[in-house]
Short mmCIF file of C-alpha atoms and ligand atoms in Angstrom, two decimals:
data_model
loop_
_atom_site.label_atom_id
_atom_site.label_comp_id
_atom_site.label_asym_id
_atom_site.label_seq_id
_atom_site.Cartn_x
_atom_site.Cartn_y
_atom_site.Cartn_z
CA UNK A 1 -47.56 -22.22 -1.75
CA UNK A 2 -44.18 -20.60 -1.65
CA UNK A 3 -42.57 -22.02 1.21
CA UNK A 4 -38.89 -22.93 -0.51
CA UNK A 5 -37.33 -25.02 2.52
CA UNK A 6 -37.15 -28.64 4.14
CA UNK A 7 -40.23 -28.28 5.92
CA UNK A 8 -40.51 -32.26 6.81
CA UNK A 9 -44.31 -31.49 6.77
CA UNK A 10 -45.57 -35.14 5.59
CA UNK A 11 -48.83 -33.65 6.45
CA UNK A 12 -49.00 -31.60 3.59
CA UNK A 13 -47.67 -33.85 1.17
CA UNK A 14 -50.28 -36.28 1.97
CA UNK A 15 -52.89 -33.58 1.03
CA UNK A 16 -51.13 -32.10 -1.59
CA UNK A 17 -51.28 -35.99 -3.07
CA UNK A 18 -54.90 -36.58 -1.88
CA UNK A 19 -56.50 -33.17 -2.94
CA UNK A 20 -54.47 -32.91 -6.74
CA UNK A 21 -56.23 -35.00 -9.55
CA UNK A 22 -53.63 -34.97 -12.29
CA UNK A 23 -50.21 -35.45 -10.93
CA UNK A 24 -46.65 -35.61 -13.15
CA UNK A 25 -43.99 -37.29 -11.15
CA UNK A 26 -40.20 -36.48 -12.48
CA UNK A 27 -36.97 -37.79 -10.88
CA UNK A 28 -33.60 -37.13 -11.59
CA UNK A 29 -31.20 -37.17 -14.92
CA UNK A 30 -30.08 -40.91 -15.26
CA UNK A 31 -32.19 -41.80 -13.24
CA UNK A 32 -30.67 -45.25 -10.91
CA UNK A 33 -33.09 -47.92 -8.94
CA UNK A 34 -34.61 -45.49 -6.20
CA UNK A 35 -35.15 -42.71 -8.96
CA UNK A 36 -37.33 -45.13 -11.08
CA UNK A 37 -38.86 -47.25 -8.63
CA UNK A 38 -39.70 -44.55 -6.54
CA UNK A 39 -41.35 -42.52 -9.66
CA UNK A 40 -43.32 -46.19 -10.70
CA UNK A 41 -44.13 -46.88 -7.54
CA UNK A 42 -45.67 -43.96 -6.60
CA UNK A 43 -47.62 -43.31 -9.83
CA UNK A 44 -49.09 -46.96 -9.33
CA UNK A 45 -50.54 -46.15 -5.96
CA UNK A 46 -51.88 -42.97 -6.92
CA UNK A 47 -53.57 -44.24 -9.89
CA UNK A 48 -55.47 -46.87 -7.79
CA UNK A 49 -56.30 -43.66 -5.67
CA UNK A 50 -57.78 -42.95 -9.00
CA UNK A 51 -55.72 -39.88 -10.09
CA UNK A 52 -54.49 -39.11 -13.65
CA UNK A 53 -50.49 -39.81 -13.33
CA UNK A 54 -47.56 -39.16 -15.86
CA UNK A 55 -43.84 -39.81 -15.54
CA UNK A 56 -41.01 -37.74 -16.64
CA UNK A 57 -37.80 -38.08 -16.95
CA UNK A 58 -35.04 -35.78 -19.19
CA UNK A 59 -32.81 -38.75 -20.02
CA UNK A 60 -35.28 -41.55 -20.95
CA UNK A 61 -35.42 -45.26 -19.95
CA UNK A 62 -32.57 -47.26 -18.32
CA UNK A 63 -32.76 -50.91 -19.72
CA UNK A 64 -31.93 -52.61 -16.36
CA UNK A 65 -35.42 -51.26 -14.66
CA UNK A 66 -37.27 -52.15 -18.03
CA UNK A 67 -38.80 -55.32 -16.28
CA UNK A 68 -40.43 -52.97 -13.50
CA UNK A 69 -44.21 -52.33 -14.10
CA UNK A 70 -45.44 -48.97 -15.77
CA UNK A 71 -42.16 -48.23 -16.95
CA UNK A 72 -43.44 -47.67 -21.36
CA UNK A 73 -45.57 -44.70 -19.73
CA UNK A 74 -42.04 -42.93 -18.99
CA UNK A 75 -41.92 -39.51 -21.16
CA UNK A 76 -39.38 -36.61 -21.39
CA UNK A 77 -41.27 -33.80 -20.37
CA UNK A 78 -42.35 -31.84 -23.47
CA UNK A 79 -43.24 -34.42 -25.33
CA UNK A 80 -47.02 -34.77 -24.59
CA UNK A 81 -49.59 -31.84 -23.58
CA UNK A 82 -50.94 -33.23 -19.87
CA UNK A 83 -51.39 -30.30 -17.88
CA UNK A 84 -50.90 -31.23 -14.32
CA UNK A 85 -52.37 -29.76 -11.06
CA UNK A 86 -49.57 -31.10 -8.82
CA UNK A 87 -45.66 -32.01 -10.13
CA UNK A 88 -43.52 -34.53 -7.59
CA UNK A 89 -39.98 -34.35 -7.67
CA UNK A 90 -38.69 -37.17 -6.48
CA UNK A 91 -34.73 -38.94 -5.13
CA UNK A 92 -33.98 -35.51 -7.15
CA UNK A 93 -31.12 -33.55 -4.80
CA UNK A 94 -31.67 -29.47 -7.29
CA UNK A 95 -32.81 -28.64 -10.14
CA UNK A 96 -30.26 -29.56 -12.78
CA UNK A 97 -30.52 -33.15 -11.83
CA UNK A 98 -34.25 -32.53 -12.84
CA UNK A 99 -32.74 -31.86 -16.25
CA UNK A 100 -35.14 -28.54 -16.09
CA UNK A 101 -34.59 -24.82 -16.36
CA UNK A 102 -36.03 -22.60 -13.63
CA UNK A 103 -38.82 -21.93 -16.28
CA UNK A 104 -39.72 -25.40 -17.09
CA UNK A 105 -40.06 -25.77 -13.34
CA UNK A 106 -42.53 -23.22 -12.99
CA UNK A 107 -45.84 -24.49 -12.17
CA UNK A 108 -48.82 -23.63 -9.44
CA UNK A 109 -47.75 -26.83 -6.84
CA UNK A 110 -44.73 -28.46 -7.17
CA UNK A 111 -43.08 -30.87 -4.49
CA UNK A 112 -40.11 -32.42 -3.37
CA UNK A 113 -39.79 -36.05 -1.56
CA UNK A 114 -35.86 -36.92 -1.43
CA UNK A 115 -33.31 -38.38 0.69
CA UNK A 116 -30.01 -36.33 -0.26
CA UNK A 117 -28.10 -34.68 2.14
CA UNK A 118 -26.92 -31.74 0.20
CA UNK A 119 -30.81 -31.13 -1.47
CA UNK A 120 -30.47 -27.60 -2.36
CA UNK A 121 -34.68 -26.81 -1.93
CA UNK A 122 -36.43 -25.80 -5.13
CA UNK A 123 -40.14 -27.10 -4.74
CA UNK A 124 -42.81 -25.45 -2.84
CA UNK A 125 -43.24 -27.98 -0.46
CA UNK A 126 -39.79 -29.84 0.54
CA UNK A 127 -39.51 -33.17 2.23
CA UNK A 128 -36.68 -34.12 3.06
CA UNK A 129 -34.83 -37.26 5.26
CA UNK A 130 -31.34 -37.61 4.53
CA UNK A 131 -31.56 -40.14 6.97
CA UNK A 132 -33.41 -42.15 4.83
CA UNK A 133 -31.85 -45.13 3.32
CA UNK A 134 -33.64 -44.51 -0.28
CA UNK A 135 -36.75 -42.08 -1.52
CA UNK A 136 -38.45 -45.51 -2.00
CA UNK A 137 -38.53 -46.08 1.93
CA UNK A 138 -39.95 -42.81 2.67
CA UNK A 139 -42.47 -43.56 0.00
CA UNK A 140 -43.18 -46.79 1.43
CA UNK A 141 -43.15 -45.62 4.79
CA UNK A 142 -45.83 -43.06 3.65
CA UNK A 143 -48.36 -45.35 1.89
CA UNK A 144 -47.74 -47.72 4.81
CA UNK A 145 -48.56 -44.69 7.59
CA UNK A 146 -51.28 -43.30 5.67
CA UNK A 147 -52.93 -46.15 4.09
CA UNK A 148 -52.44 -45.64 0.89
CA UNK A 149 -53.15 -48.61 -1.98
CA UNK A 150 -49.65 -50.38 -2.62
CA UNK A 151 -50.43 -53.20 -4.90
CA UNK A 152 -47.73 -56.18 -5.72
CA UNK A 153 -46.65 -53.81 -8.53
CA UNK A 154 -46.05 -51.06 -6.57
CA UNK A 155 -44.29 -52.92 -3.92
CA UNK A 156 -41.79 -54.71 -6.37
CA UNK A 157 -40.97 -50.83 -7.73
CA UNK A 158 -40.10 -49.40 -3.98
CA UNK A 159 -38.83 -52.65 -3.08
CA UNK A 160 -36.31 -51.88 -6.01
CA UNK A 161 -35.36 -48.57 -4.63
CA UNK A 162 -34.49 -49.90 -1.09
CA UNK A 163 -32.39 -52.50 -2.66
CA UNK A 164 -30.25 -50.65 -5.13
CA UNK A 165 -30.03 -47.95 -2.74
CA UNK A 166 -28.65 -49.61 0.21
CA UNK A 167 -26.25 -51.74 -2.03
CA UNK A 168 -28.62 -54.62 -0.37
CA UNK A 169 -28.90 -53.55 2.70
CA UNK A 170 -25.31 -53.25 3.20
CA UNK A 171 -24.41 -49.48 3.55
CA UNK A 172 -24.89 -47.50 6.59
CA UNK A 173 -28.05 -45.75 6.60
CA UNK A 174 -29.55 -49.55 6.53
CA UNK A 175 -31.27 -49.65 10.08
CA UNK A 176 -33.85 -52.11 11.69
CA UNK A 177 -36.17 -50.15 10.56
CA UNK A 178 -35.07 -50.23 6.72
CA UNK A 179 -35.33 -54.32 7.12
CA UNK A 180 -39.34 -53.88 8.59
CA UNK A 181 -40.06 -51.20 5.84
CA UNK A 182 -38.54 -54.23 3.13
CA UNK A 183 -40.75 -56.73 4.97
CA UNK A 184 -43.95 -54.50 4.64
CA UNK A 185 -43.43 -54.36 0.66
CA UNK A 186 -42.94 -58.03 0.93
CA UNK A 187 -45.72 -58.49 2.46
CA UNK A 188 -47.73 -56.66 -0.04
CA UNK A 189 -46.20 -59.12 -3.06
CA UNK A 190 -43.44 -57.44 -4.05
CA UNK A 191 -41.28 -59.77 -6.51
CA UNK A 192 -37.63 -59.81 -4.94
CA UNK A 193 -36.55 -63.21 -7.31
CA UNK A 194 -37.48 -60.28 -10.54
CA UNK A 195 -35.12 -57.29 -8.81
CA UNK A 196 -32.74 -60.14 -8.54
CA UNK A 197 -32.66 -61.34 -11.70
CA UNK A 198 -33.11 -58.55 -13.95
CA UNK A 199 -30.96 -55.97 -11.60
CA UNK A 200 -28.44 -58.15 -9.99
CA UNK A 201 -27.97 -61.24 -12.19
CA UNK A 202 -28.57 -59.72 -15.68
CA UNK A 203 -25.11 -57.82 -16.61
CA UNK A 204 -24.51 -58.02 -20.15
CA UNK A 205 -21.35 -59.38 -21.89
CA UNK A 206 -20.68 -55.46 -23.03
CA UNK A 207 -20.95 -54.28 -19.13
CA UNK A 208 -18.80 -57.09 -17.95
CA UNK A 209 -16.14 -56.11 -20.48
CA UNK A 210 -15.93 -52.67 -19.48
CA UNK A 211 -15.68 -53.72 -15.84
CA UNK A 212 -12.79 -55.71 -17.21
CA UNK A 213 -11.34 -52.12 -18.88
CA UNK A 214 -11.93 -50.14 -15.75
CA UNK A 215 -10.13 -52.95 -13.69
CA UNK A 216 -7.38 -53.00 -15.36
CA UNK A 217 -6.94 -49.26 -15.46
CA UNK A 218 -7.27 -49.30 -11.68
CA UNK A 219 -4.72 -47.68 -9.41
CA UNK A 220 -4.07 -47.84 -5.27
CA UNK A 221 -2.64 -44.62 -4.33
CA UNK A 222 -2.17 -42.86 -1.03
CA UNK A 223 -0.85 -45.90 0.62
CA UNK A 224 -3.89 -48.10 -0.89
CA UNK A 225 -6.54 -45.71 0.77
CA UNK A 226 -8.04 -44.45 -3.02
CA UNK A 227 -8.65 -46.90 -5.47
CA UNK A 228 -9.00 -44.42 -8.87
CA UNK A 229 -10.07 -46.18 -12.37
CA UNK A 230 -11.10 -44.38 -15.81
CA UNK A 231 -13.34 -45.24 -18.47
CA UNK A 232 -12.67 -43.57 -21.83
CA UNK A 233 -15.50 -42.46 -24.49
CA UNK A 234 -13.79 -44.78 -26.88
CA UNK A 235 -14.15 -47.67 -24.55
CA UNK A 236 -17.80 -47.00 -24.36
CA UNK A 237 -18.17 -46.76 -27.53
CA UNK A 238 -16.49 -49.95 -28.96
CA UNK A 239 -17.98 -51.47 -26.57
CA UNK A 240 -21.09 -50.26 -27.36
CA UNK A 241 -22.30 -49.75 -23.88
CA UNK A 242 -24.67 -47.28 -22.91
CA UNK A 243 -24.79 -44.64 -19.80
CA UNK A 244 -27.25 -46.77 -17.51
CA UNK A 245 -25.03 -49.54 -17.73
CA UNK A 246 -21.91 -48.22 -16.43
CA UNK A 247 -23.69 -47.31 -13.21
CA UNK A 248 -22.24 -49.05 -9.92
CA UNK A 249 -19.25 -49.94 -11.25
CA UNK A 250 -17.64 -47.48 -8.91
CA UNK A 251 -18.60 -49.91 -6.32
CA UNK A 252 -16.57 -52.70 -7.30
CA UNK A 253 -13.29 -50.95 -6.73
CA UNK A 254 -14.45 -50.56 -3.16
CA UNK A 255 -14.70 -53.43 -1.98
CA UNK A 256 -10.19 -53.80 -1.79
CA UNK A 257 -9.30 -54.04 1.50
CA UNK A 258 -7.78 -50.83 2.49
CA UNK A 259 -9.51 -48.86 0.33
CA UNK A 260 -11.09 -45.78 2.10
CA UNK A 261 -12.41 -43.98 -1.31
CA UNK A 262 -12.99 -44.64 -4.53
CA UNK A 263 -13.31 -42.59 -7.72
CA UNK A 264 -14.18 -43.48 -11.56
CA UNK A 265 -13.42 -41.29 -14.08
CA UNK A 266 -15.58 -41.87 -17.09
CA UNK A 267 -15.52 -39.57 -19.96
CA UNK A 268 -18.15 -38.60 -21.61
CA UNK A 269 -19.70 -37.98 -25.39
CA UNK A 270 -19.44 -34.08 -24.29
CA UNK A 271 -15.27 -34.84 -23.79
CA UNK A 272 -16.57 -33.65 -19.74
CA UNK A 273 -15.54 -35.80 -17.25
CA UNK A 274 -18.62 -37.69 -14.83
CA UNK A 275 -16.96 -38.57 -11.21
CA UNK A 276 -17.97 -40.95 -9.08
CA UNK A 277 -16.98 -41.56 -5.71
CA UNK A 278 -17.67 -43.86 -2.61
CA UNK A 279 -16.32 -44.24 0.58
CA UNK A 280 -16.07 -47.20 3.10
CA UNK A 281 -16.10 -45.40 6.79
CA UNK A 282 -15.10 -41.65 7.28
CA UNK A 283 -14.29 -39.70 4.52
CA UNK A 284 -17.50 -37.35 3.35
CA UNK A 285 -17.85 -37.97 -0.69
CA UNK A 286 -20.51 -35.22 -0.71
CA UNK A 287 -18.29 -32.70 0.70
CA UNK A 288 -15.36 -33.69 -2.00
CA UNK A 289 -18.02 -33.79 -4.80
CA UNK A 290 -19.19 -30.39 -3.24
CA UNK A 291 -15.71 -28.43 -4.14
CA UNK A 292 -16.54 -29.28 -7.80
CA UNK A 293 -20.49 -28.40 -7.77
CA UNK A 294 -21.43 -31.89 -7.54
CA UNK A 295 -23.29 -33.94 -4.92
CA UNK A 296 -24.86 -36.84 -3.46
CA UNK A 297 -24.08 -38.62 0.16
CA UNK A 298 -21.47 -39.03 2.75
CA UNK A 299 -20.80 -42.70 1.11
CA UNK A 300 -21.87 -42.07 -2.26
CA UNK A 301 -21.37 -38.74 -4.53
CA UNK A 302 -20.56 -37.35 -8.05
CA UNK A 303 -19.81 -34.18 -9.88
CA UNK A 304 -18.50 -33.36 -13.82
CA UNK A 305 -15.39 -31.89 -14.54
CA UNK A 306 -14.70 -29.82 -17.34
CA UNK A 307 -11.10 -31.04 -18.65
CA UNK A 308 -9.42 -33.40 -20.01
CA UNK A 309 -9.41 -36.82 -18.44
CA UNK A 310 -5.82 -36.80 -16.85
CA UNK A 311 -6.82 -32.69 -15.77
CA UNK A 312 -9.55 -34.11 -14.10
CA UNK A 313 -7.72 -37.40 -12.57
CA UNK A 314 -4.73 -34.93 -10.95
CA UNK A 315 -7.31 -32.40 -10.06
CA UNK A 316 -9.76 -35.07 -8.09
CA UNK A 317 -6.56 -37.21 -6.80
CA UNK A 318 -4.68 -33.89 -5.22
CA UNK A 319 -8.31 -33.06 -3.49
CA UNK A 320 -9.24 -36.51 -2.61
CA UNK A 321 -5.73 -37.05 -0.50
CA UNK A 322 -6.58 -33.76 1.36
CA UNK A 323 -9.80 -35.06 2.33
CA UNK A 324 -8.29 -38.10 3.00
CA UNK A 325 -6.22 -36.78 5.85
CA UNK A 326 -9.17 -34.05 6.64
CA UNK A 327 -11.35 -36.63 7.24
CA UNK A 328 -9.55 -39.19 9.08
CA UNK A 329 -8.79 -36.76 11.66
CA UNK A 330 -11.87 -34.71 12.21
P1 LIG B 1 -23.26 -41.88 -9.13
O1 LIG B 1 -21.82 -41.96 -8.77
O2 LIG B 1 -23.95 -43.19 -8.97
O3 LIG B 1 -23.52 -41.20 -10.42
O4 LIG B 1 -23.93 -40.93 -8.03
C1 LIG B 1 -23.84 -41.18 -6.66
C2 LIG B 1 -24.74 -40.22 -5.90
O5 LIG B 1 -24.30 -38.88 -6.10
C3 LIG B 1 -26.19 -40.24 -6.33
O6 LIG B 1 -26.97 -40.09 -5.17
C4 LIG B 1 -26.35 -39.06 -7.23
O7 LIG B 1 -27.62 -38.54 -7.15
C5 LIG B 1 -25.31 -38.08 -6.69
N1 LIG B 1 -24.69 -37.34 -7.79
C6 LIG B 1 -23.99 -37.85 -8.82
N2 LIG B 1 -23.53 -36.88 -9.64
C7 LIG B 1 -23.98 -35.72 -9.10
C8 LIG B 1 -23.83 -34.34 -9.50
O8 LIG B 1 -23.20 -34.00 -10.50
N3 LIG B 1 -24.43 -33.43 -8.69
C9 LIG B 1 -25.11 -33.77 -7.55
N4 LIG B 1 -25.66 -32.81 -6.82
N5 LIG B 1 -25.27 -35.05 -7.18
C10 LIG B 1 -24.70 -36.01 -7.92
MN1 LIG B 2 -31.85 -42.33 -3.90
#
């Protein structure tokens, strides 16, 4: 195969998935709800298809999805010698989210199943819906279509996905059809009282305190349209929080009335500076994350700067009020 482009064949996935025997599913760097429940899920449904199936993933184990099923089987890729006939990419947008050189790519059959809008193609086989509300609905959708094995585990994993990614079914891409897809993994068991508990209603002490620090170095600029907020190493560190848990805190800052954008500045142990942004109803985070070789979704994007944190906030804020104004009147 050598066909590098969004071919939306689900065809050919489904045979590249029936026909392989030993399959290695990876996801992206950091991986979020949809990375990991999409990567669990999937490996649960092809093992009861009876296939050999290892997970990868370059940055290891966030705690908060440590309650989903299969998740001590997650590797980082090197360390073990399973030679797979097929490799999945999955929720993965290019190849340096993988967290893999072009090399370490390199295999016979590789594919890609992903929902970003800006997914830069570098499987063989490409599917991709950036229509789709999460990876873990197309994935859903799939077993669902083609009648593949979703056990209670399995469900509770996509089920996952679809939640986190939607913000609960709150953001945009949520259709009727995202609500019958959640019904369908219901149906099959999934455990919504665990993804609620252990995702939304488990925040630890340390989290909560840094959501206290990035509140209070909040800031409503542009007549209250960008809401922009920093978290320093040093924070992180005292705090003694780690990277998984300072994802969707972005979020939070959102939800002022007014706010059109906003953007979290969180420094990192490399002194580079991880972005985040959202956005309520027009302007395009991907294309703002774009201009610094970042990524993502209209609502929801992030890139790394290279500079110092206040660089990096005067840099993003001068680009984020042009958008601003780009945006609202396109
Ligand atoms: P978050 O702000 O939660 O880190 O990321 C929001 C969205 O943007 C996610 O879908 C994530 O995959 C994407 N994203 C975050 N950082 C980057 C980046 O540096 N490059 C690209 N291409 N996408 C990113
Ligand atoms: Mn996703």
């Amino acid at each position: 195969m050598s066909l590098k482009k969004n071919n939306k064949d689900d065809q050919a996935i489904r045979s590249a998935l029936q026909s392989a025997e030993r399959i290695a599913l990876f996801s992206h760097i950091h991986p979020d709800g949809d990375a990991i429940g999409a990567q669990l899920g999937l490996a649960a449904v092809l093992r009861a298809m009876g296939k050999e199936v290892a997970i990868y993933n370059q940055t290891g184990q966030p705690g908060t999805f440590a309650f989903l099923p299969g998740m001590a089987d997650l590797r980082h890729w090197g360390e073990d010698d399973f030679s797979a006939d097929l490799r999945v990419a999955l929720d993965c947008g290019n190849l340096e989210r993988l967290g893999l050189s072009e090399a370490e790519w390199q295999a016979d059959q590789r594919i890609s199943i992903d929902h970003h809008m800006g997914h830069e193609p570098f499987s063989d086989l490409n599917y991709v819906d950036a229509e789709a509300p999460a990876t873990c609905a197309i994935l859903a959708d799939f077993c669902r279509n083609w009648n593949f094995p979703v056990s209670a585990d399995a469900a509770t994993c996509f089920l996952t996905g679809l939640h986190t990614d939607t913000g609960s079914f709150r953001f945009e891409k949520t259709k009727a059809e995202t609500f019958q897809t959640a019904a369908w993994l219901m149906e099959k068991g999934a455990d919504l009282s665990a993804i609620r508990y252990h995702v939304f209603e488990s925040t630890s002490q340390a989290r909560f305190q840094l959501l206290n620090a990035m509140y209070q170095s909040s800031e409503f600029l542009s007549g209250g349209h960008i809401a922009i907020a920093e978290i320093t190493y040093k924070q992180m560190l005292n705090l003694g929080v780690n990277d998984d848990e300072v994802h969707g805190l972005v979020g939070q800052l959102k939800e002022v009335q007014g706010v059109e954008l906003s953007i979290l500045l969180r420094e990192l142990s490399s002194g580079a500076i991880k972005v985040s942004l959202r956005s309520k109803q027009y302007l395009d985070c991907n294309r703002l994350a774009s201009e610094f070789n970042g990524g993502g979704h209209v609502r929801a994007a992030g890139c790394t700067l290279h500079s110092s944190l206040q660089e990096a906030r005067q840099t993003l804020l001068a680009a984020a009020a042009r958008h601003l104004k780009e945006d609202l009147s396109s």
